[in-house]
mmCIF file of C-alpha atoms in Angstrom:
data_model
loop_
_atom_site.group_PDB
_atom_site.id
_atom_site.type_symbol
_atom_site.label_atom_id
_atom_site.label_comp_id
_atom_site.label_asym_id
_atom_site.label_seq_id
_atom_site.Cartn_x
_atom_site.Cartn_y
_atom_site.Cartn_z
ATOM 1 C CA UNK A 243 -1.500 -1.676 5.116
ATOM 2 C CA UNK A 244 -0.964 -2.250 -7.485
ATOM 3 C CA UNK A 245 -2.947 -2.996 -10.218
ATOM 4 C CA UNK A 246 -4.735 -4.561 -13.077
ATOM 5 C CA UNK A 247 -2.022 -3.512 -14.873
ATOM 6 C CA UNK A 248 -2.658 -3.925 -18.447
ATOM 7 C CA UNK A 249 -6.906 -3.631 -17.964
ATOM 8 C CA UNK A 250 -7.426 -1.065 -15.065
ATOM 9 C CA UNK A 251 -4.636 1.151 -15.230
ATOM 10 C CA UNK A 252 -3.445 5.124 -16.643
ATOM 11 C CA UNK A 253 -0.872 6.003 -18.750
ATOM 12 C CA UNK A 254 2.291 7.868 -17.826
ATOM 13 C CA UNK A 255 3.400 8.653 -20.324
ATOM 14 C CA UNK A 256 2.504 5.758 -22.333
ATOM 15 C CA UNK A 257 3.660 3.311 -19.736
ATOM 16 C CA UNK A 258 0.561 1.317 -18.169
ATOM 17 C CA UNK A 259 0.522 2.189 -14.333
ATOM 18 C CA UNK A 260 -1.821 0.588 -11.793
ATOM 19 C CA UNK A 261 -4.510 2.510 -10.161
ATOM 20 C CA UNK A 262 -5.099 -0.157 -7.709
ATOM 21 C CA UNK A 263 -3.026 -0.543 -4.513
ATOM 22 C CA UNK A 264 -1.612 -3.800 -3.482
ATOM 23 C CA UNK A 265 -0.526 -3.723 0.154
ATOM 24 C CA UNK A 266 -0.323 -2.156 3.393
ATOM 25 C CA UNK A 267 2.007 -1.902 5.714
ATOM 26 C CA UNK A 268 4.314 -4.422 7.856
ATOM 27 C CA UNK A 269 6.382 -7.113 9.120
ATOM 28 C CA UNK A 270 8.699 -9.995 7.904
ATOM 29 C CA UNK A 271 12.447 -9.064 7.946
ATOM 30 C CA UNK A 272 14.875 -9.042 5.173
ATOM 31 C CA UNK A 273 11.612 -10.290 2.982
ATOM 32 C CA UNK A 274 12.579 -11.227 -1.121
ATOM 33 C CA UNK A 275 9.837 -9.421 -2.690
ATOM 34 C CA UNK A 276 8.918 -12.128 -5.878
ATOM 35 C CA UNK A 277 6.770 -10.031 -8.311
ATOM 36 C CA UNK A 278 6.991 -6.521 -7.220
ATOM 37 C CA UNK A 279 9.987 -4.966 -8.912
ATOM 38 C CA UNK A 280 10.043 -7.199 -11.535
ATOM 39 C CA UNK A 281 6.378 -6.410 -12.491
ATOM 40 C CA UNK A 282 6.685 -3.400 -13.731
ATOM 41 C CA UNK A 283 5.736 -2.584 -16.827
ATOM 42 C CA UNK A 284 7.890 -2.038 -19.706
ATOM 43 C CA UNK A 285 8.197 1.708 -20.738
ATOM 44 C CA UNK A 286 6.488 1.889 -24.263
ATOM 45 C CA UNK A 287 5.232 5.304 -25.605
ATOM 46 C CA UNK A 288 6.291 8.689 -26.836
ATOM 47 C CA UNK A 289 6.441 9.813 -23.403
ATOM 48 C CA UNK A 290 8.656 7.198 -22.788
ATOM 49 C CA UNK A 291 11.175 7.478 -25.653
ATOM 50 C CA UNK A 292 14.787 8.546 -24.275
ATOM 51 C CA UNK A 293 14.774 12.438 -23.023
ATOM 52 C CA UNK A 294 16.657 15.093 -21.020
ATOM 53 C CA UNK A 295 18.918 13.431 -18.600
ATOM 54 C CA UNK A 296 17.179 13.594 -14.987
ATOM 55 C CA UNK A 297 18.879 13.097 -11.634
ATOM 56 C CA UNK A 298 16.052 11.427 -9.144
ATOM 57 C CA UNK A 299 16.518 11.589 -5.539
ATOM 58 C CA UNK A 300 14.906 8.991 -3.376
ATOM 59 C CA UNK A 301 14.620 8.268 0.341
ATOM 60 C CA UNK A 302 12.179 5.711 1.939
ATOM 61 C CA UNK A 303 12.282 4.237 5.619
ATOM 62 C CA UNK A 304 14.383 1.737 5.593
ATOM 63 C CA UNK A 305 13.213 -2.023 4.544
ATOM 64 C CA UNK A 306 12.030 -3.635 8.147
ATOM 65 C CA UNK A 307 8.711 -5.072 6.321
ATOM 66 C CA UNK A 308 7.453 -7.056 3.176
ATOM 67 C CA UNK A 309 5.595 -3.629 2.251
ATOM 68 C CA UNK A 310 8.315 -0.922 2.570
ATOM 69 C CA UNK A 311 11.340 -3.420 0.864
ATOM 70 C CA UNK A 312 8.553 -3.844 -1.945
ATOM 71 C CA UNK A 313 8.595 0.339 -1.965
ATOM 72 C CA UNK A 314 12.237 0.216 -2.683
ATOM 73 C CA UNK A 315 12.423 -2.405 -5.130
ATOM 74 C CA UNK A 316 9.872 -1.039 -7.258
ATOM 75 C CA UNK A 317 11.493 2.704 -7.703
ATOM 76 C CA UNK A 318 14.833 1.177 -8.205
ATOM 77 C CA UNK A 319 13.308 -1.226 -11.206
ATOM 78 C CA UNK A 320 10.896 1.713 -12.504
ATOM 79 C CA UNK A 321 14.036 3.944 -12.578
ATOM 80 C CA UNK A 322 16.234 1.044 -14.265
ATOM 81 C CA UNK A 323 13.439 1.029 -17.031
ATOM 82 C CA UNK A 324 15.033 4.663 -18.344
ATOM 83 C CA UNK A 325 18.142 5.835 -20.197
ATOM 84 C CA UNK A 326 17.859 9.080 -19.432
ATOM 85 C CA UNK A 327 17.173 8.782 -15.599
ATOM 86 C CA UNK A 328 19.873 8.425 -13.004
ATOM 87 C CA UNK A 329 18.757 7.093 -9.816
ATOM 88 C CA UNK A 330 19.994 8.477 -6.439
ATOM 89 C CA UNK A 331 18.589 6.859 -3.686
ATOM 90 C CA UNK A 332 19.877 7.339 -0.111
ATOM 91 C CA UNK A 333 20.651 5.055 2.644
ATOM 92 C CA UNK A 334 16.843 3.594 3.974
ATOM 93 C CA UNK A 335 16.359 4.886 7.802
ATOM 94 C CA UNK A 336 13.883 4.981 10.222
ATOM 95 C CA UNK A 337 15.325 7.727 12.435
ATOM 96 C CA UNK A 338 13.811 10.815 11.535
ATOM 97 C CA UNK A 339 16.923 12.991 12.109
ATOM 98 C CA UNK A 340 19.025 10.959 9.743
ATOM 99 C CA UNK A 341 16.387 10.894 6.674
ATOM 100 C CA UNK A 342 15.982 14.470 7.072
ATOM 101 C CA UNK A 343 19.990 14.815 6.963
ATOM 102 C CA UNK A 344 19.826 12.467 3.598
ATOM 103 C CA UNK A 345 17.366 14.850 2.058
ATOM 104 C CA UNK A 346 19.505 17.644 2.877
ATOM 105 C CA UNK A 347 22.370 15.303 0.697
ATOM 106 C CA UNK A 348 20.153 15.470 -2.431
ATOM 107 C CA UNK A 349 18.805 18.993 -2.106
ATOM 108 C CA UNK A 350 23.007 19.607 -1.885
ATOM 109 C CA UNK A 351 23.254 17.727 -5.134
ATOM 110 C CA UNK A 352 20.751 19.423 -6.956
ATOM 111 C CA UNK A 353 18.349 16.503 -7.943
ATOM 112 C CA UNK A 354 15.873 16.974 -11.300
ATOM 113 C CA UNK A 355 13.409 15.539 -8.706
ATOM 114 C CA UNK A 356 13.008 13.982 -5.543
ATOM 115 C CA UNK A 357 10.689 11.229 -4.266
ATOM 116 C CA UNK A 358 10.105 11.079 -0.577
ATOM 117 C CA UNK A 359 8.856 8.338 1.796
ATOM 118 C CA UNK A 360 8.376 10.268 4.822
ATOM 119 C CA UNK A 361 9.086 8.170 8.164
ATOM 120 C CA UNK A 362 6.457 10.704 8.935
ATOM 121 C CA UNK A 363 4.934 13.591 7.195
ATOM 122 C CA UNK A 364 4.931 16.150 9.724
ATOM 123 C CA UNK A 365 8.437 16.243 11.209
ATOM 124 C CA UNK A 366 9.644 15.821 7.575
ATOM 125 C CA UNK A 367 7.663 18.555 6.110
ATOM 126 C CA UNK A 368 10.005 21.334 6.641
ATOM 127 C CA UNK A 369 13.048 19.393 4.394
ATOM 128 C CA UNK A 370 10.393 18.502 1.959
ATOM 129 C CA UNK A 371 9.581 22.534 1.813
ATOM 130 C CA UNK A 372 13.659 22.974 1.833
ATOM 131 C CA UNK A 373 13.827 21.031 -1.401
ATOM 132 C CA UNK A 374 10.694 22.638 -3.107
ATOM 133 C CA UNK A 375 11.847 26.135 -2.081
ATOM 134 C CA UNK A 376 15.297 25.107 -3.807
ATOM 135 C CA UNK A 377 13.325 24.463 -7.196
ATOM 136 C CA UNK A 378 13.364 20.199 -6.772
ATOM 137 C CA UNK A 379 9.520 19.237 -6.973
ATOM 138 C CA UNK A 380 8.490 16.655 -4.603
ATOM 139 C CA UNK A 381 6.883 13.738 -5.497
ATOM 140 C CA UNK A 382 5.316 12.623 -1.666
ATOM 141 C CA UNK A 383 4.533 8.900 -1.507
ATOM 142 C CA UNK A 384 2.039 7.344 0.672
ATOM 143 C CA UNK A 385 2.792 9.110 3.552
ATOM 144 C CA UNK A 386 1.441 13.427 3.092
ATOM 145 C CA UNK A 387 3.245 15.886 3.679
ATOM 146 C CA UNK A 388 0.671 18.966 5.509
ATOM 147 C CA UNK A 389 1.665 21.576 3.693
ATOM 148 C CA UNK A 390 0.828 21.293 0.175
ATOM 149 C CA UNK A 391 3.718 23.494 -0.630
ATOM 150 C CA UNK A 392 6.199 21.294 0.356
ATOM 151 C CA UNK A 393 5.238 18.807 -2.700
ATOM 152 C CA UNK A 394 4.245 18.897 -5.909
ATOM 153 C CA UNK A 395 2.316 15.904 -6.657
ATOM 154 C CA UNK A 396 1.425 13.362 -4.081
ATOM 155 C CA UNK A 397 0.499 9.677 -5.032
ATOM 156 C CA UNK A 398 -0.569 7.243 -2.357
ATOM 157 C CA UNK A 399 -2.933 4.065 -1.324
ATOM 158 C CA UNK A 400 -6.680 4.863 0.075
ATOM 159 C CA UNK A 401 -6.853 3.635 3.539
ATOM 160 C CA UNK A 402 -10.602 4.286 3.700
ATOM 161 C CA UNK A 403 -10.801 2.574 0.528
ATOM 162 C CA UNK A 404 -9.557 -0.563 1.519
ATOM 163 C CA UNK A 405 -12.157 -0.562 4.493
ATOM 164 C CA UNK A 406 -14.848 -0.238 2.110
ATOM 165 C CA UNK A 407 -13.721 -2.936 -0.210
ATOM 166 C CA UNK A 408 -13.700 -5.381 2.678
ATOM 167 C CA UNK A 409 -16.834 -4.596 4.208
ATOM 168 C CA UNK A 410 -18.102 -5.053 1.040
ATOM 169 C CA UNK A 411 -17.069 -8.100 0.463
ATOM 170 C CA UNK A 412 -18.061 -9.567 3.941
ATOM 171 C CA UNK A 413 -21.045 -7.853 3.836
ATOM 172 C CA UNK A 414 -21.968 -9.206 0.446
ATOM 173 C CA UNK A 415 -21.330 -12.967 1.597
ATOM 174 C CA UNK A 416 -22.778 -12.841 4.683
ATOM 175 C CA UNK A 417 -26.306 -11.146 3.298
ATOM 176 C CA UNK A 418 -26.559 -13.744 0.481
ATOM 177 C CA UNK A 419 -25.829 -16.724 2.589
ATOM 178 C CA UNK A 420 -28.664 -15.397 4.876
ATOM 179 C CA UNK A 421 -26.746 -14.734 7.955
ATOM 180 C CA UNK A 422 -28.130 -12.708 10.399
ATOM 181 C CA UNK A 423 -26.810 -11.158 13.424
ATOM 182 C CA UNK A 424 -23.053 -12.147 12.013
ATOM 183 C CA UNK A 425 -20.328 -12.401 14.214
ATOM 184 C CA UNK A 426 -17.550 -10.057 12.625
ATOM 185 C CA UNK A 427 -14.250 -9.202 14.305
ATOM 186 C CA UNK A 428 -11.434 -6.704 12.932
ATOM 187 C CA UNK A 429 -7.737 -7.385 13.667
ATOM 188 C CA UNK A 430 -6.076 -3.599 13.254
ATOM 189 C CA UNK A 431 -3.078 -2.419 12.983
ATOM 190 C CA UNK A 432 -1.639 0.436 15.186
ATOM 191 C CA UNK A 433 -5.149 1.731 16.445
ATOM 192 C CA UNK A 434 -3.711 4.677 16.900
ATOM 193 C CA UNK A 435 -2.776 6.099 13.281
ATOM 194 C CA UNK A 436 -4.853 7.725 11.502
ATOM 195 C CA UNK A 437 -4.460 5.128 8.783
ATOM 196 C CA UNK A 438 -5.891 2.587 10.981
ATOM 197 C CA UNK A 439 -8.634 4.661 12.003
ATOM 198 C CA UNK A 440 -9.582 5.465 8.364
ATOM 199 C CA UNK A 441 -9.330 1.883 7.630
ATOM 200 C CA UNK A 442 -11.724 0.889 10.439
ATOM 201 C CA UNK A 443 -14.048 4.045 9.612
ATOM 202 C CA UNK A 444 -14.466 2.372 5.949
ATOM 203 C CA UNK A 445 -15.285 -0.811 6.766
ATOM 204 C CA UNK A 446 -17.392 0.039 9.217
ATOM 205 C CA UNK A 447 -19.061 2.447 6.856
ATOM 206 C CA UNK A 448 -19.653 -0.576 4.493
ATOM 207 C CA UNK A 449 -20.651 -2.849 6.732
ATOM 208 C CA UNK A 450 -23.301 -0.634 7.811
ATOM 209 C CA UNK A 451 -25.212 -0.728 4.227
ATOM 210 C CA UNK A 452 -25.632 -4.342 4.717
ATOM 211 C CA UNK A 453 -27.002 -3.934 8.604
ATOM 212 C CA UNK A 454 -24.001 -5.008 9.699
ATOM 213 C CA UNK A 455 -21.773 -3.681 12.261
ATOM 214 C CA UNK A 456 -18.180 -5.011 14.020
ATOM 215 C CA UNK A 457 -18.611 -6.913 17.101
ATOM 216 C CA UNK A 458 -15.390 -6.786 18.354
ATOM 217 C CA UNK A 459 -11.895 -5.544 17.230
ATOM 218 C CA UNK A 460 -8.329 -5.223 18.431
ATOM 219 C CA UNK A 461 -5.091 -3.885 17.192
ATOM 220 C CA UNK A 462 -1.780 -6.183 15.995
ATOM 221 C CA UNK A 463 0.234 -3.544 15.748
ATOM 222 C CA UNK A 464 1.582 -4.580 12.284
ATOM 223 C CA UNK A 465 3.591 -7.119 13.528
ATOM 224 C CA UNK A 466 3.580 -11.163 13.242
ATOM 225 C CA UNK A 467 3.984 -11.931 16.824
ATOM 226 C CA UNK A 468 0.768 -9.575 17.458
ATOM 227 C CA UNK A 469 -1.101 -10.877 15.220
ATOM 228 C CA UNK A 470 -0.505 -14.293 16.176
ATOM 229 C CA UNK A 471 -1.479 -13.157 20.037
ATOM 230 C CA UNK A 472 -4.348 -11.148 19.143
ATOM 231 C CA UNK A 473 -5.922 -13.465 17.068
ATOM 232 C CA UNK A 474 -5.620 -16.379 19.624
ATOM 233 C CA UNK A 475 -7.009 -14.046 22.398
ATOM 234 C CA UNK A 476 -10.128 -13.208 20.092
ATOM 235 C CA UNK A 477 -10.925 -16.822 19.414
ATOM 236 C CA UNK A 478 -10.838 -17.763 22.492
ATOM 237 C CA UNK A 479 -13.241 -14.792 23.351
ATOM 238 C CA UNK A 480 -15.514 -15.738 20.411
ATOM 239 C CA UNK A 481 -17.033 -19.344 20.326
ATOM 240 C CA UNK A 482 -18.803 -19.034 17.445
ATOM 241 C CA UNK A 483 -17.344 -16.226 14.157
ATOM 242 C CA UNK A 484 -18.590 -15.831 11.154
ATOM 243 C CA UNK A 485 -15.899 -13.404 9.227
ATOM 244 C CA UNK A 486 -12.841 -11.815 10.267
ATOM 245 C CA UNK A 487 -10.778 -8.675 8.370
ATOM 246 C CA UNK A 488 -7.220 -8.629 9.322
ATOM 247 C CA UNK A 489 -5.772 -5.219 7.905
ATOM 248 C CA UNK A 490 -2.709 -6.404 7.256
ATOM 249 C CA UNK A 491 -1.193 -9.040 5.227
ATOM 250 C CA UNK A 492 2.358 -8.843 7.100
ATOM 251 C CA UNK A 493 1.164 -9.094 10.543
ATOM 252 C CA UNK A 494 -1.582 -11.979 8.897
ATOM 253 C CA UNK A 495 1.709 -14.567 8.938
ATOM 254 C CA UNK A 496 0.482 -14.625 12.863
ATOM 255 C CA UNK A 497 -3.151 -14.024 12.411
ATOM 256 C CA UNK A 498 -3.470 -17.505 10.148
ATOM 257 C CA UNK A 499 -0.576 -19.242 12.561
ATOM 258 C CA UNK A 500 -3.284 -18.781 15.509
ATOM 259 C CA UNK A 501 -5.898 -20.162 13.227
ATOM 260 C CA UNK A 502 -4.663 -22.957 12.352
ATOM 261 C CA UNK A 503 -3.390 -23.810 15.929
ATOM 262 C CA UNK A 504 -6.770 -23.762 17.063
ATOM 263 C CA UNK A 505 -8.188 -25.603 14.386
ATOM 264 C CA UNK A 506 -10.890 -23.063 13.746
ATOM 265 C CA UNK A 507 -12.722 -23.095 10.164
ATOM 266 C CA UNK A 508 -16.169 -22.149 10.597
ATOM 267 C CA UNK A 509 -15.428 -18.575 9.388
ATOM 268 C CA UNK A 510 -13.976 -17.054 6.394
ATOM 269 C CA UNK A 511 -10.784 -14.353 6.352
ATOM 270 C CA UNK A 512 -9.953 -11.314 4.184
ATOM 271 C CA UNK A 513 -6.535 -9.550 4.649
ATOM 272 C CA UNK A 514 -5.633 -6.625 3.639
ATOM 273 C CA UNK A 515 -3.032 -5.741 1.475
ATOM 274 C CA UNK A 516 -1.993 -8.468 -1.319
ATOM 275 C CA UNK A 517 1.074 -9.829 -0.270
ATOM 276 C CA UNK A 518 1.921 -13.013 -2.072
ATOM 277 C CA UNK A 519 2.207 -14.885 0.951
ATOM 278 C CA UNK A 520 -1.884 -14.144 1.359
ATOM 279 C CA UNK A 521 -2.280 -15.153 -2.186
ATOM 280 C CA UNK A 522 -0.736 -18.180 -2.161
ATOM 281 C CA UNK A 523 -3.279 -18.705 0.408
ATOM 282 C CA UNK A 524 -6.310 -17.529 -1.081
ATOM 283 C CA UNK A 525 -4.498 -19.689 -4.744
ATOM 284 C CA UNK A 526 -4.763 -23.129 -2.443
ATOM 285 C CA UNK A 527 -8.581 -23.084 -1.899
ATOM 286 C CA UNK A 528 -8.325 -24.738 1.333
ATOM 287 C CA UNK A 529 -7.827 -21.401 3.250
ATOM 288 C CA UNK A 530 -10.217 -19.441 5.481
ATOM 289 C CA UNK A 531 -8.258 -16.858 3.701
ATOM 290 C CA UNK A 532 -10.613 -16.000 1.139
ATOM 291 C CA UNK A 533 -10.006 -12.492 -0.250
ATOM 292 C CA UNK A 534 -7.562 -9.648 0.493
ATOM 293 C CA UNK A 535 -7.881 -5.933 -0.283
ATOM 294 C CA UNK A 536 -4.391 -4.036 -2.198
ATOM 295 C CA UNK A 537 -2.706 -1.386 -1.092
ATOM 296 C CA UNK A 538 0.188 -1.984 -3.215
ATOM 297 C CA UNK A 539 3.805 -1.193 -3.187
ATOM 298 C CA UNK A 540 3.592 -0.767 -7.187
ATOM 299 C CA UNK A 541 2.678 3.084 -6.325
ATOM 300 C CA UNK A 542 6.586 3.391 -5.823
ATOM 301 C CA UNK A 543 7.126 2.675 -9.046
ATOM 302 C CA UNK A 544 4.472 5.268 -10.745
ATOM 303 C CA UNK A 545 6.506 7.600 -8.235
ATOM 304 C CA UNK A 546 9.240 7.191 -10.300
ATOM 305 C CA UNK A 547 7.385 7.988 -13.299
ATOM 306 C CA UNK A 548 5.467 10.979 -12.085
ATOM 307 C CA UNK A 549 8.866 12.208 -11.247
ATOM 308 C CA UNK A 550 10.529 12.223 -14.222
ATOM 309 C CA UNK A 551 7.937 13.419 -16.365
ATOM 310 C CA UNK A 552 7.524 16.331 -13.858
ATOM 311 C CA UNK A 553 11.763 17.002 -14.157
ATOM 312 C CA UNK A 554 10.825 16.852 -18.546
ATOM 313 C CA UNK A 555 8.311 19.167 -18.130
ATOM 314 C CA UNK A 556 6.065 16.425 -19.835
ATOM 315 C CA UNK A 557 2.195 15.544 -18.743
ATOM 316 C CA UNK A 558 0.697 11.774 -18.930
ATOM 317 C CA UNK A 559 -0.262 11.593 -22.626
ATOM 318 C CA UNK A 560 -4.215 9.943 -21.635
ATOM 319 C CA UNK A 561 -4.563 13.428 -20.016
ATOM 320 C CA UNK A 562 -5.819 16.637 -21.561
ATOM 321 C CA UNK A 563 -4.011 18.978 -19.322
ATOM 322 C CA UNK A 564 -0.287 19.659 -19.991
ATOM 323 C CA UNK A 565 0.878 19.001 -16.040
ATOM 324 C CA UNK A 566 1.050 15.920 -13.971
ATOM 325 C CA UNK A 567 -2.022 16.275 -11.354
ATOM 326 C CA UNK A 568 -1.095 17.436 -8.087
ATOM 327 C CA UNK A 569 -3.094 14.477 -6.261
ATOM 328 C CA UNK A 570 -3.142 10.534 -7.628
ATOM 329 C CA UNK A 571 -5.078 8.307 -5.200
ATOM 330 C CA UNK A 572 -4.690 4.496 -6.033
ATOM 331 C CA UNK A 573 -7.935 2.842 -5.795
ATOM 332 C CA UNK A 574 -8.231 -0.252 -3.547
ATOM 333 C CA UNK A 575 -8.878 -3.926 -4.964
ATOM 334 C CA UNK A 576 -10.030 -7.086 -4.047
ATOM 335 C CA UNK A 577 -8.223 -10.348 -4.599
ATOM 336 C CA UNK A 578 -10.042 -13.255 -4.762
ATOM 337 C CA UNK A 579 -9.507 -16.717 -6.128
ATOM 338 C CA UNK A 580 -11.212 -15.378 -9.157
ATOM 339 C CA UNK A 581 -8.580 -13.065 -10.106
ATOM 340 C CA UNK A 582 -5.472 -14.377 -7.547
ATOM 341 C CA UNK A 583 -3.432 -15.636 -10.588
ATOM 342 C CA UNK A 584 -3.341 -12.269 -12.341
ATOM 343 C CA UNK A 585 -2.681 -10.176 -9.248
ATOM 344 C CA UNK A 586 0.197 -12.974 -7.795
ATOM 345 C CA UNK A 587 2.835 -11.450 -9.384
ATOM 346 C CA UNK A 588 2.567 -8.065 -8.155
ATOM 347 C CA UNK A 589 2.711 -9.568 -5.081
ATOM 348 C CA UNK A 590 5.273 -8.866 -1.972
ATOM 349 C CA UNK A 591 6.782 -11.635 -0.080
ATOM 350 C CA UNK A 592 6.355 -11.049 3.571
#
């Protein structure tokens, strides 16, 4: 299912990059993202001074979600940020066959680097090891490859993370108002992936420290209509709810449509994500949308960035080691109406 960008974040290479994560994943066609691209940081820094010329490849899935056209936008604006990078990005697909066919394109064209949004890790791991194998290091986003020798660095959201941070925060409320025996229902998406299942896992796992536990969840499959279905089947099933998480801020267009139809207040929402759509929300004050939890689409960007330092043969200058790590795992924030106005422009439209 992005950062504090001037407080919380690392430098590459000078540049301020986000170690939070903004959003998840899903829904919302042909979406404008507002913030996203154009909030990413200037490139200031010695790292960041004009260099060897670097050819970066770059294939996502293509744009059929807030989330994913966010991914784009932000590696095209992170790559526009650089003389001495030329960015070569590859038609957006979400058949397997044809993104491994545009990865055999760039590994033809002999790319300084390539960053890869798998449609899926596994059935793309053997192109990913193709391009490696051919001397082009891999930077994997979000989505790992299995074999670690089919990338050199990997940078991606924590799905467990984002569990945590919401139980936490429901957990938190609920003990200090004195609740007990809460009524707490999860809206996932795919219940299925092992994203989902991590995500559920962590909030469950926070919940727990509070004495706390899920009473009863059900999976939206990441898409509005779902969510809008799922949600009116639970409250209908549930008289009486005291909090709600609904993993994802795409599919959460339907989850707060259902609410609202039914007129239903007595509990209090946290989404998952940070689409700007759920901040605007969460901005108003007169939401049960109270929080949401990032898994952001800036990671694209500090994709970008990894990648070209990795094609210089440069490190990030905050580090002492000479290399780029291998492993960057964005941490996972929560957006309240505390902090909404400094996290809204990172935000993805849905």
């Amino acid at each position: 299912m992005s950062s504090n960008l001037g407080r919380r974040g690392f430098l590459l290479g000078g540049a301020v990059v986000g170690t939070a994560a903004l959003a998840t994943a899903c829904t919302g066609n042909d979406p404008e993202p507002t913030g996203s691209a154009a909030a990413v940081p200037a490139a200031t820094g010695a790292n960041d001074e004009p260099g060897q010329k670097v050819v970066i490849g770059f294939s996502a899935p293509a744009a059929d979600h807030g989330w994913i056209a966010a991914i784009a936008k932000n590696a095209e604006a992170a790559a526009g940020q650089y003389s001495d990078v030329e960015f070569k990005p590859v038609e957006p697909t979400n058949d397997i066959n044809q993104q491994i066919a545009a990865v055999e394109s760039l590994i033809a064209a002999k790319v300084n680097a390539l960053v890869l949004l798998p449609n899926d890790g596994g059935q793309l791991n053997q192109i990913a090891r193709k391009a490696s194998d051919a001397g082009i290091p891999v930077v994997n986003l979000d989505r790992i490859f299995p074999d670690k020798l089919s990338y050199r660095t990997w940078i991606g959201g924590d799905n467990y993370g984002m569990g945590v941070a919401a139980g936490h925060y429901i957990g938190a409320k609920l003990k200090d108002k004195g609740v007990s025996n809460p009524v707490i229902l999860e809206i996932q998406g795919i219940a299925t992936l092992p994203l989902t299942q991590d995500r559920s896992k962590g909030f469950a796992d926070a919940l727990k420290t509070y004495g706390f536990s899920v009473t009863a969840k059900q999976d939206a499959a990441f898409t509005v209509e779902s969510g809008n279905e799922v949600t009116g089947n639970l409250l209908q099933a549930h008289k009486k709810i005291d909090a709600i998480w609904n993993h994802d801020d795409d599919q959460g267009i339907g989850v707060l449509a259902a609410i609202k139809e039914a007129s239903r207040n007595e509990f209090f929402l946290v989404g998952g994500a940070g689409s700007a759509n759920a901040m605007r929300e969460i901005q108003s004050g007169s939401s049960v949308l109270e929080a949401t939890v990032t898994y952001s689409p800036t990671m694209a960007s500090s994709a970008v960035k990894l990648a070209r330092l990795i094609a210089q043969g440069k490190g990030m200058s905050d580090l002492v080691e000479h290399q780029v790590p291998q492993s960057i795992t964005l941490a996972s924030e929560t957006i309240t109406k505390d902090n909404v106005d400094e996290y809204l422009p990172l935000g993805f439209e849905s």
